[in-house]
Short mmCIF file of C-alpha atoms and ligand atoms in Angstrom, two decimals:
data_model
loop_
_atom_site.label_atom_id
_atom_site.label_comp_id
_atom_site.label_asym_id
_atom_site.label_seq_id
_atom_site.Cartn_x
_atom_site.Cartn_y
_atom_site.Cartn_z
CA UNK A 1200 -124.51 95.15 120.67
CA UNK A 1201 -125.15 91.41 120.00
CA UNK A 1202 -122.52 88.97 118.65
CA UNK A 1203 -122.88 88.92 115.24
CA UNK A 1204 -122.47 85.80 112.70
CA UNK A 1205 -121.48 87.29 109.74
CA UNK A 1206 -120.51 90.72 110.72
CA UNK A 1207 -117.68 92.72 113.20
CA UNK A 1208 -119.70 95.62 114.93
CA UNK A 1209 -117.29 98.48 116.76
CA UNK A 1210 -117.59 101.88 117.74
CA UNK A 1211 -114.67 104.91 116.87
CA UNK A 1212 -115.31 107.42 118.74
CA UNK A 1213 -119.15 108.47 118.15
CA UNK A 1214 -118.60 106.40 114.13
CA UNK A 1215 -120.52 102.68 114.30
CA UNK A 1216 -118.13 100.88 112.04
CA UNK A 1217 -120.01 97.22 110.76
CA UNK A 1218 -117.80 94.90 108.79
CA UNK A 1219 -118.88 92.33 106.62
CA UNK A 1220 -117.38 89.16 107.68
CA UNK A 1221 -117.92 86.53 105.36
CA UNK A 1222 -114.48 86.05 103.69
CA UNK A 1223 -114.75 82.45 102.47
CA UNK A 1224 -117.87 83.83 100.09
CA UNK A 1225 -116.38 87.11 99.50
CA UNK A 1226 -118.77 88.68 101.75
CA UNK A 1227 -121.83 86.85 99.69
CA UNK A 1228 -125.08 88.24 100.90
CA UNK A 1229 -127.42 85.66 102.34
CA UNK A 1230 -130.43 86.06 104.90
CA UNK A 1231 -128.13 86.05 107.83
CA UNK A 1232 -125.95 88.87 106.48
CA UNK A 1233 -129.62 90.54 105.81
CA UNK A 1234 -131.09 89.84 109.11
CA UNK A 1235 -127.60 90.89 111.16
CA UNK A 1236 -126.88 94.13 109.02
CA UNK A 1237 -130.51 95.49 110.02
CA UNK A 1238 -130.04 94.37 113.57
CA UNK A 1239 -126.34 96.08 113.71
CA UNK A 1240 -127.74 99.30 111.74
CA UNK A 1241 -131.14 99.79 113.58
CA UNK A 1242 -128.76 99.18 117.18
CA UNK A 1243 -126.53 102.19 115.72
CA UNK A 1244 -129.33 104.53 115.07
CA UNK A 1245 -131.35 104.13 118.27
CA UNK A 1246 -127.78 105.10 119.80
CA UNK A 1247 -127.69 108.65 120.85
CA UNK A 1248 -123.67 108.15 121.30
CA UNK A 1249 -123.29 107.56 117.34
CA UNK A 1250 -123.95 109.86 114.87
CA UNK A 1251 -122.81 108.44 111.87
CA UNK A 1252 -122.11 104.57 109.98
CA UNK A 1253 -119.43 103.42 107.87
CA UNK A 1254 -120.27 99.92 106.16
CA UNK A 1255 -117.24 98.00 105.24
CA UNK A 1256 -116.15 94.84 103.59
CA UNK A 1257 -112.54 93.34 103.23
CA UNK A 1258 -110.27 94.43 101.01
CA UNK A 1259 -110.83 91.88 98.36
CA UNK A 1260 -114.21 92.44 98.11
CA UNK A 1261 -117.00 94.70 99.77
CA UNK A 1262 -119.23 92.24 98.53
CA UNK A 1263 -119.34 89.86 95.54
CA UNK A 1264 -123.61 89.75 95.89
CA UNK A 1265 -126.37 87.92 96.42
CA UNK A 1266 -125.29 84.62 98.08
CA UNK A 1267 -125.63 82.52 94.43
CA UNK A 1268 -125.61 79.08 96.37
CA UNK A 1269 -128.91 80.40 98.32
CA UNK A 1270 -130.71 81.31 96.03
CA UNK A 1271 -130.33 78.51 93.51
CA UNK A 1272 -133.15 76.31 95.19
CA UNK A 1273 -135.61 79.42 95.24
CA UNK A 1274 -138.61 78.76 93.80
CA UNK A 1275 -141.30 81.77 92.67
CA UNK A 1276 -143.79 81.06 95.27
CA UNK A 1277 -141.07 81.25 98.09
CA UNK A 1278 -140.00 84.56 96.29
CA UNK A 1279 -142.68 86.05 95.67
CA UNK A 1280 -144.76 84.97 98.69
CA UNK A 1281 -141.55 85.50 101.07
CA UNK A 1282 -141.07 88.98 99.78
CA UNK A 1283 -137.66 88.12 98.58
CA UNK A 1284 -134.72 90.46 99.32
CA UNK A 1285 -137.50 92.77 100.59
CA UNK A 1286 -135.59 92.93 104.30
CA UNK A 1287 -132.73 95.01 102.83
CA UNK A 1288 -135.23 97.83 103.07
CA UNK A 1289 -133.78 98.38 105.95
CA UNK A 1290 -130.44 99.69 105.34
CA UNK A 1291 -132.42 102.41 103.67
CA UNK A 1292 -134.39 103.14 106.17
CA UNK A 1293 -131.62 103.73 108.73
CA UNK A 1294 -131.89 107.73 109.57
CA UNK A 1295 -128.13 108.62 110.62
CA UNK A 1296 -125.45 108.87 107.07
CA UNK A 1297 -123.93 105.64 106.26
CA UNK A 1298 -120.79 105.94 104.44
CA UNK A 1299 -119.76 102.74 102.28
CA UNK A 1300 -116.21 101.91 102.34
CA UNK A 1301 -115.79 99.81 99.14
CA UNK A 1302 -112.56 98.16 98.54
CA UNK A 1303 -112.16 94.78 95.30
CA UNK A 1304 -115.70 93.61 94.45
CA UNK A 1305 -118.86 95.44 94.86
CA UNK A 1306 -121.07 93.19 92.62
CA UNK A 1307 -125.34 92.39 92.10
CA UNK A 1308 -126.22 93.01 95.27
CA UNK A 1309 -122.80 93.90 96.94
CA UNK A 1310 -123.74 97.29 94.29
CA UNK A 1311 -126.80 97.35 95.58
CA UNK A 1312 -126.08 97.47 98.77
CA UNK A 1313 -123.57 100.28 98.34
CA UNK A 1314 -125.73 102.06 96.75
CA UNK A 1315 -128.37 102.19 99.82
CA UNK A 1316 -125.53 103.50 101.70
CA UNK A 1317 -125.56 107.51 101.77
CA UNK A 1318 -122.29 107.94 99.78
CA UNK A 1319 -119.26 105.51 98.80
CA UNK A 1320 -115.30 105.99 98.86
CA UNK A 1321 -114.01 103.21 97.13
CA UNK A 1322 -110.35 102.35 97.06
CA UNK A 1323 -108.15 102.38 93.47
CA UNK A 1324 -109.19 98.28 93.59
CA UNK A 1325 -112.89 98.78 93.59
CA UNK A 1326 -114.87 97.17 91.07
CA UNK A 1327 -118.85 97.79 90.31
CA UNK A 1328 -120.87 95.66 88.24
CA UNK A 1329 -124.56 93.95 88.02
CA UNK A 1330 -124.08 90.88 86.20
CA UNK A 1331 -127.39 89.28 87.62
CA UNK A 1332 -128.07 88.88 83.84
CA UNK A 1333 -125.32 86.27 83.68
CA UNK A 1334 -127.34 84.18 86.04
CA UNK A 1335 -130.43 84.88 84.30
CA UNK A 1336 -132.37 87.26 86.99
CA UNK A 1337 -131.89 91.09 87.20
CA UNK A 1338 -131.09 93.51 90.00
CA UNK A 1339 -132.90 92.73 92.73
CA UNK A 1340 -131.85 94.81 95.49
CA UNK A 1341 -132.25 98.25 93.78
CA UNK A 1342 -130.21 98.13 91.00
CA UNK A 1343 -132.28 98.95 88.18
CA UNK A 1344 -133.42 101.93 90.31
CA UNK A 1345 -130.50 103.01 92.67
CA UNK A 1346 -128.25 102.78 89.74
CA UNK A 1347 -129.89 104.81 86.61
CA UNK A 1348 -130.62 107.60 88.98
CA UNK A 1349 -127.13 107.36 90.01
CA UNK A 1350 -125.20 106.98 86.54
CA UNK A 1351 -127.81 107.66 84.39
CA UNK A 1352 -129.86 105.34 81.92
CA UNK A 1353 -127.19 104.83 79.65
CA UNK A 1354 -124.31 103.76 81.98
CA UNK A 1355 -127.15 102.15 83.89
CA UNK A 1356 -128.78 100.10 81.08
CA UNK A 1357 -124.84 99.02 79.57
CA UNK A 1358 -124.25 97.37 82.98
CA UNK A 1359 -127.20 96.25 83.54
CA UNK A 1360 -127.33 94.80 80.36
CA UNK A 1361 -124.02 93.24 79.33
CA UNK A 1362 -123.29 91.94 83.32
CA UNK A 1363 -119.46 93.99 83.12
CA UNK A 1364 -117.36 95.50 85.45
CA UNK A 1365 -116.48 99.18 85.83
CA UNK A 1366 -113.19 99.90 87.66
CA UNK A 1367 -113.38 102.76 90.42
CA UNK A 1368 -112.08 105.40 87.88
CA UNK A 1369 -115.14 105.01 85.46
CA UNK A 1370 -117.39 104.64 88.62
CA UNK A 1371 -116.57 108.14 90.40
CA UNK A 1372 -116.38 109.74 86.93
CA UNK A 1373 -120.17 108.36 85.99
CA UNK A 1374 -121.09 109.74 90.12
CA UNK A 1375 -121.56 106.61 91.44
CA UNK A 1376 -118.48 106.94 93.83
CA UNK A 1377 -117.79 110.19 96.16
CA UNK A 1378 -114.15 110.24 96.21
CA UNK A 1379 -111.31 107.21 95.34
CA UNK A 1380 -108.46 106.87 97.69
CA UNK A 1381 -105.32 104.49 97.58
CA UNK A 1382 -106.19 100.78 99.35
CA UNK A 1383 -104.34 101.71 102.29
CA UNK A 1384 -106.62 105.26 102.88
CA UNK A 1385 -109.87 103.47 102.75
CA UNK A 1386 -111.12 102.96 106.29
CA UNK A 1387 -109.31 106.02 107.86
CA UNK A 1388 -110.84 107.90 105.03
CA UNK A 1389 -114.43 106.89 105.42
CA UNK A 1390 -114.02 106.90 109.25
CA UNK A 1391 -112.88 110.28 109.20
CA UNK A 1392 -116.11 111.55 106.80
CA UNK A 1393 -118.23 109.67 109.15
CA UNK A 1394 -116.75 111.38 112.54
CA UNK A 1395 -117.04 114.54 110.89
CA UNK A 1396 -120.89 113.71 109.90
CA UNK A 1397 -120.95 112.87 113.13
CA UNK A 1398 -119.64 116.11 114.88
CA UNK A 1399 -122.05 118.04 113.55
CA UNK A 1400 -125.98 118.58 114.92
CA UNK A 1401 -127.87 115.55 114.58
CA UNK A 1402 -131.33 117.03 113.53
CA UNK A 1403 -129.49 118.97 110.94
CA UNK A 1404 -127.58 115.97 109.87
CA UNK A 1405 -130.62 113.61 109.66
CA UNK A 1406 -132.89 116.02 108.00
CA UNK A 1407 -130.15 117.03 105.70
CA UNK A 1408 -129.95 113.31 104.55
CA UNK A 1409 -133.70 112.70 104.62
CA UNK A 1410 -134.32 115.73 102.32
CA UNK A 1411 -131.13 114.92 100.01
CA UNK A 1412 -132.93 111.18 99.54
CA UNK A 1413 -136.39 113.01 98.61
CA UNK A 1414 -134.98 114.53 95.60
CA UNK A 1415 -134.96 110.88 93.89
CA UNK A 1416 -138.72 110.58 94.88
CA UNK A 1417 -140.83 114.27 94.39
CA UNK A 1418 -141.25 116.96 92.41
CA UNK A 1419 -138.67 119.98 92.40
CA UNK A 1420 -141.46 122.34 93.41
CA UNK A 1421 -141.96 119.46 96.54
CA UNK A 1422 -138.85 118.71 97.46
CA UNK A 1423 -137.68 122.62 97.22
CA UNK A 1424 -140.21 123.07 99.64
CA UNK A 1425 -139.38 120.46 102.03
CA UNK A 1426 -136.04 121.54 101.63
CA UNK A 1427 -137.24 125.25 103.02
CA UNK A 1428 -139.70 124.00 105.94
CA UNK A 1429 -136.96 121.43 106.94
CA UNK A 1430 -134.54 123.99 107.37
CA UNK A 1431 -136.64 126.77 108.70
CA UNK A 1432 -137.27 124.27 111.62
CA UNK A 1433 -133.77 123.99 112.59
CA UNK A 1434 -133.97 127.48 113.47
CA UNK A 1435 -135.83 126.48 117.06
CA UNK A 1436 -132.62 124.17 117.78
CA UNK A 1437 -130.33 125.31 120.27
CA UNK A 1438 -127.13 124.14 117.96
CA UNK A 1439 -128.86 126.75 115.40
CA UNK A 1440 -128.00 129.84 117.96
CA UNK A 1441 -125.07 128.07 118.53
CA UNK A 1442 -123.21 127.58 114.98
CA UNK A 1443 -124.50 131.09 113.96
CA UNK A 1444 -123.31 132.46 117.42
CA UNK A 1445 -120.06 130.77 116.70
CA UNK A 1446 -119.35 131.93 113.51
CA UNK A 1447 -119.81 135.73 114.52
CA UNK A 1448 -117.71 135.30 117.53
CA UNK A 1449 -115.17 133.60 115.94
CA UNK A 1450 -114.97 130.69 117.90
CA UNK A 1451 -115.38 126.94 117.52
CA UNK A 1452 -119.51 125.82 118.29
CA UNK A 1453 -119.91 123.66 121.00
CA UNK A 1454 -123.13 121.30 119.91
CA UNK A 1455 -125.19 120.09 122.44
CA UNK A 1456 -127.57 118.13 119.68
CA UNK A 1457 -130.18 120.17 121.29
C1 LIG B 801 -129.21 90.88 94.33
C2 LIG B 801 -129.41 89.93 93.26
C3 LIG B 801 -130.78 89.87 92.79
C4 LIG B 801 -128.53 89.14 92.70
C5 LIG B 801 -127.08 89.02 92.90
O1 LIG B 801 -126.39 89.71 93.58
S1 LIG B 801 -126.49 87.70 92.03
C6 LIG B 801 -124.79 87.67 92.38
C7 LIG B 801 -124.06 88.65 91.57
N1 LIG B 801 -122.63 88.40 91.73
C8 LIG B 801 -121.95 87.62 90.91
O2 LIG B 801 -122.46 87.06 89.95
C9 LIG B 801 -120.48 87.47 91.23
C10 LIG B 801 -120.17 86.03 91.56
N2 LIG B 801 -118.76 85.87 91.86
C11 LIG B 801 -117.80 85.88 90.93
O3 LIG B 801 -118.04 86.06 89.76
C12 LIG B 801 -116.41 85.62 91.39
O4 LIG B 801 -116.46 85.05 92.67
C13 LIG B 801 -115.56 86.93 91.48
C14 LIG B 801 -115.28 87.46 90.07
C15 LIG B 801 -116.23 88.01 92.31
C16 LIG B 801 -114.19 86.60 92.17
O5 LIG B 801 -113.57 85.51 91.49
P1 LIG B 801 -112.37 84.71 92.20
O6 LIG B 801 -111.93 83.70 91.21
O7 LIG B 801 -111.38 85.65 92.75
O8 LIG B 801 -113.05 84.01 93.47
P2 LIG B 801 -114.00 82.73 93.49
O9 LIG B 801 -113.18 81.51 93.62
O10 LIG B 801 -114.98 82.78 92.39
O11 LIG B 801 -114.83 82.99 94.83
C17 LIG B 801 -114.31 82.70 96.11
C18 LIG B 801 -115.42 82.01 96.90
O12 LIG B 801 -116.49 82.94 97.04
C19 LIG B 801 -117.69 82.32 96.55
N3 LIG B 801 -118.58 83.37 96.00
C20 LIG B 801 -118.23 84.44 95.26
N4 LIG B 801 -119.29 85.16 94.94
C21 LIG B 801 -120.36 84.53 95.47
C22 LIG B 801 -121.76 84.79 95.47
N5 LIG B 801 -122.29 85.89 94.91
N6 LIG B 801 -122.55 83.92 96.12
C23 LIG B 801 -122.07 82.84 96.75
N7 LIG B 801 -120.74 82.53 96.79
C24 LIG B 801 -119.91 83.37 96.15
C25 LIG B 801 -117.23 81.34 95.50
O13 LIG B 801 -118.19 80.39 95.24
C26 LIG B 801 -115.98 80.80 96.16
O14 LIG B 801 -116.33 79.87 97.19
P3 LIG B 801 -116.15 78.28 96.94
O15 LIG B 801 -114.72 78.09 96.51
O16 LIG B 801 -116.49 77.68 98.26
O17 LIG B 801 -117.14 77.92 95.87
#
């Protein structure tokens, strides 16, 4: 894996752990950050080693957004015309689960960004807000989207809206947040969901997540049948006879990924 700028790459075991490495701007997202974090994810998911990401920050904040002192100067033709923001696509697009690891500030597009990860465990500190209003722009990275089918349009439209802050509490109760654990728990927690992710069989894993994301985008009577023609598939895996095999013999399955 390259040397990074703005970002620590590392592997755990068959877990790709990136973190975000700017601490001076509180992890501000600008077009290095954008162009590294794609680099770093699309390097992890061509790897047949890892199975699974966690994306962290520092423990003051995951990230605080949008790098504010970059985009001041933008103008709309460079926006528009440079398809601004449009590279963080590609943390979406990344196949393998990425599990966010959100400790302090997760704010504009620091949200955002969690939110394009597959789930988040945020620590007792974590903070969510998308107070792009305050600066007088909106969500860019997904917000507006990501975040009412997360919370709903009410929870959605009051942050949104009014710019505040919700603590971690008000976050995992509103399902934004998988699970909180105390500051100290955060990485070991996420890294162990992620090695776990990643000890099971990949095709099941990645199809699991890829038919989990379609909900948000098809009909029920579409996605229930992806759902069924995905999973009928795995039944020509190897790690299919395997688990079942397993189960009935009551052993432990031995996954070949096959
Ligand atoms: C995706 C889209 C479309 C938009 C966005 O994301 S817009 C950005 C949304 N985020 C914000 O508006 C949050 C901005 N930051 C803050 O409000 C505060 O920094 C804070 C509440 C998160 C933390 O306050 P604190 O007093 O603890 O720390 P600061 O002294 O304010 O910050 C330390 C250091 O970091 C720089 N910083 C913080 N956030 C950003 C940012 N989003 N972009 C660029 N730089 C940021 C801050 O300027 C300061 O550095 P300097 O002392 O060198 O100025």
């Amino acid at each position: 894996m390259a040397d990074f700028e703005t970002l620590l790459t590392e592997t755990r075991g068959n877990v790709g752990l990136i973190t975000l490495n700017r601490p001076k701007a509180l992890n501000a997202l600008n077009s290095t950050v954008m162009r590294e974090l794609s680099e770093a994810l699309k390097a992890f998911d061509s790897d047949p080693s890892i199975g699974a990401v966690v994306l962290a920050g520092s423990e003051k904040a995951f990230a605080a957004g949008a790098d504010i002192k970059e985009m001041q100067a933008v103008d709309f033709v460079d926006a528009f015309v440079g398809d601004f923001l449009g590279g963080w696509e590609a943390v979406a697009a990344t196949r393998k689960p990425i599990v966010a690891a959100v400790s302090g500030y997760a704010l504009g597009g620091g949200c955002e960004l969690a939110m394009m990860c597959d789930f988040i465990i945020a620590s007792e500190t974590a903070k969510f807000g998308q107070p792009e209003i305050t600066l007088g722009v909106i969500p860019g990275m997904g917000g507006s989207q990501r975040l009412a089918r997360a919370v709903g349009k009410a929870k959605a439209m009051d942050l949104v809206l009014t710019g505040r802050m919700m603590d971690a509490a008000e976050a995992e109760r509103a399902g934004l947040v998988a699970r909180i654990v105390a500051p100290e728990r955060l990485l070991d927690e996420a890294l162990e969901a992620a090695a776990k992710i990643a000890s099971f069989p990949r095709a099941a894993v990645l199809m699991a997540k890829e038919a989990v994301n379609r909900a948000d985008e098809v009909t029920l009577a579409e996605g229930l049948r992806l759902e069924r023609r995905l999973f009928q598939s795995l039944f020509a895996t190897q790690d299919q006879k395997e688990g079942m095999s397993a189960f009935v013999e009551k052993r432990k399955p031995s996954f070949t990924n096959r």
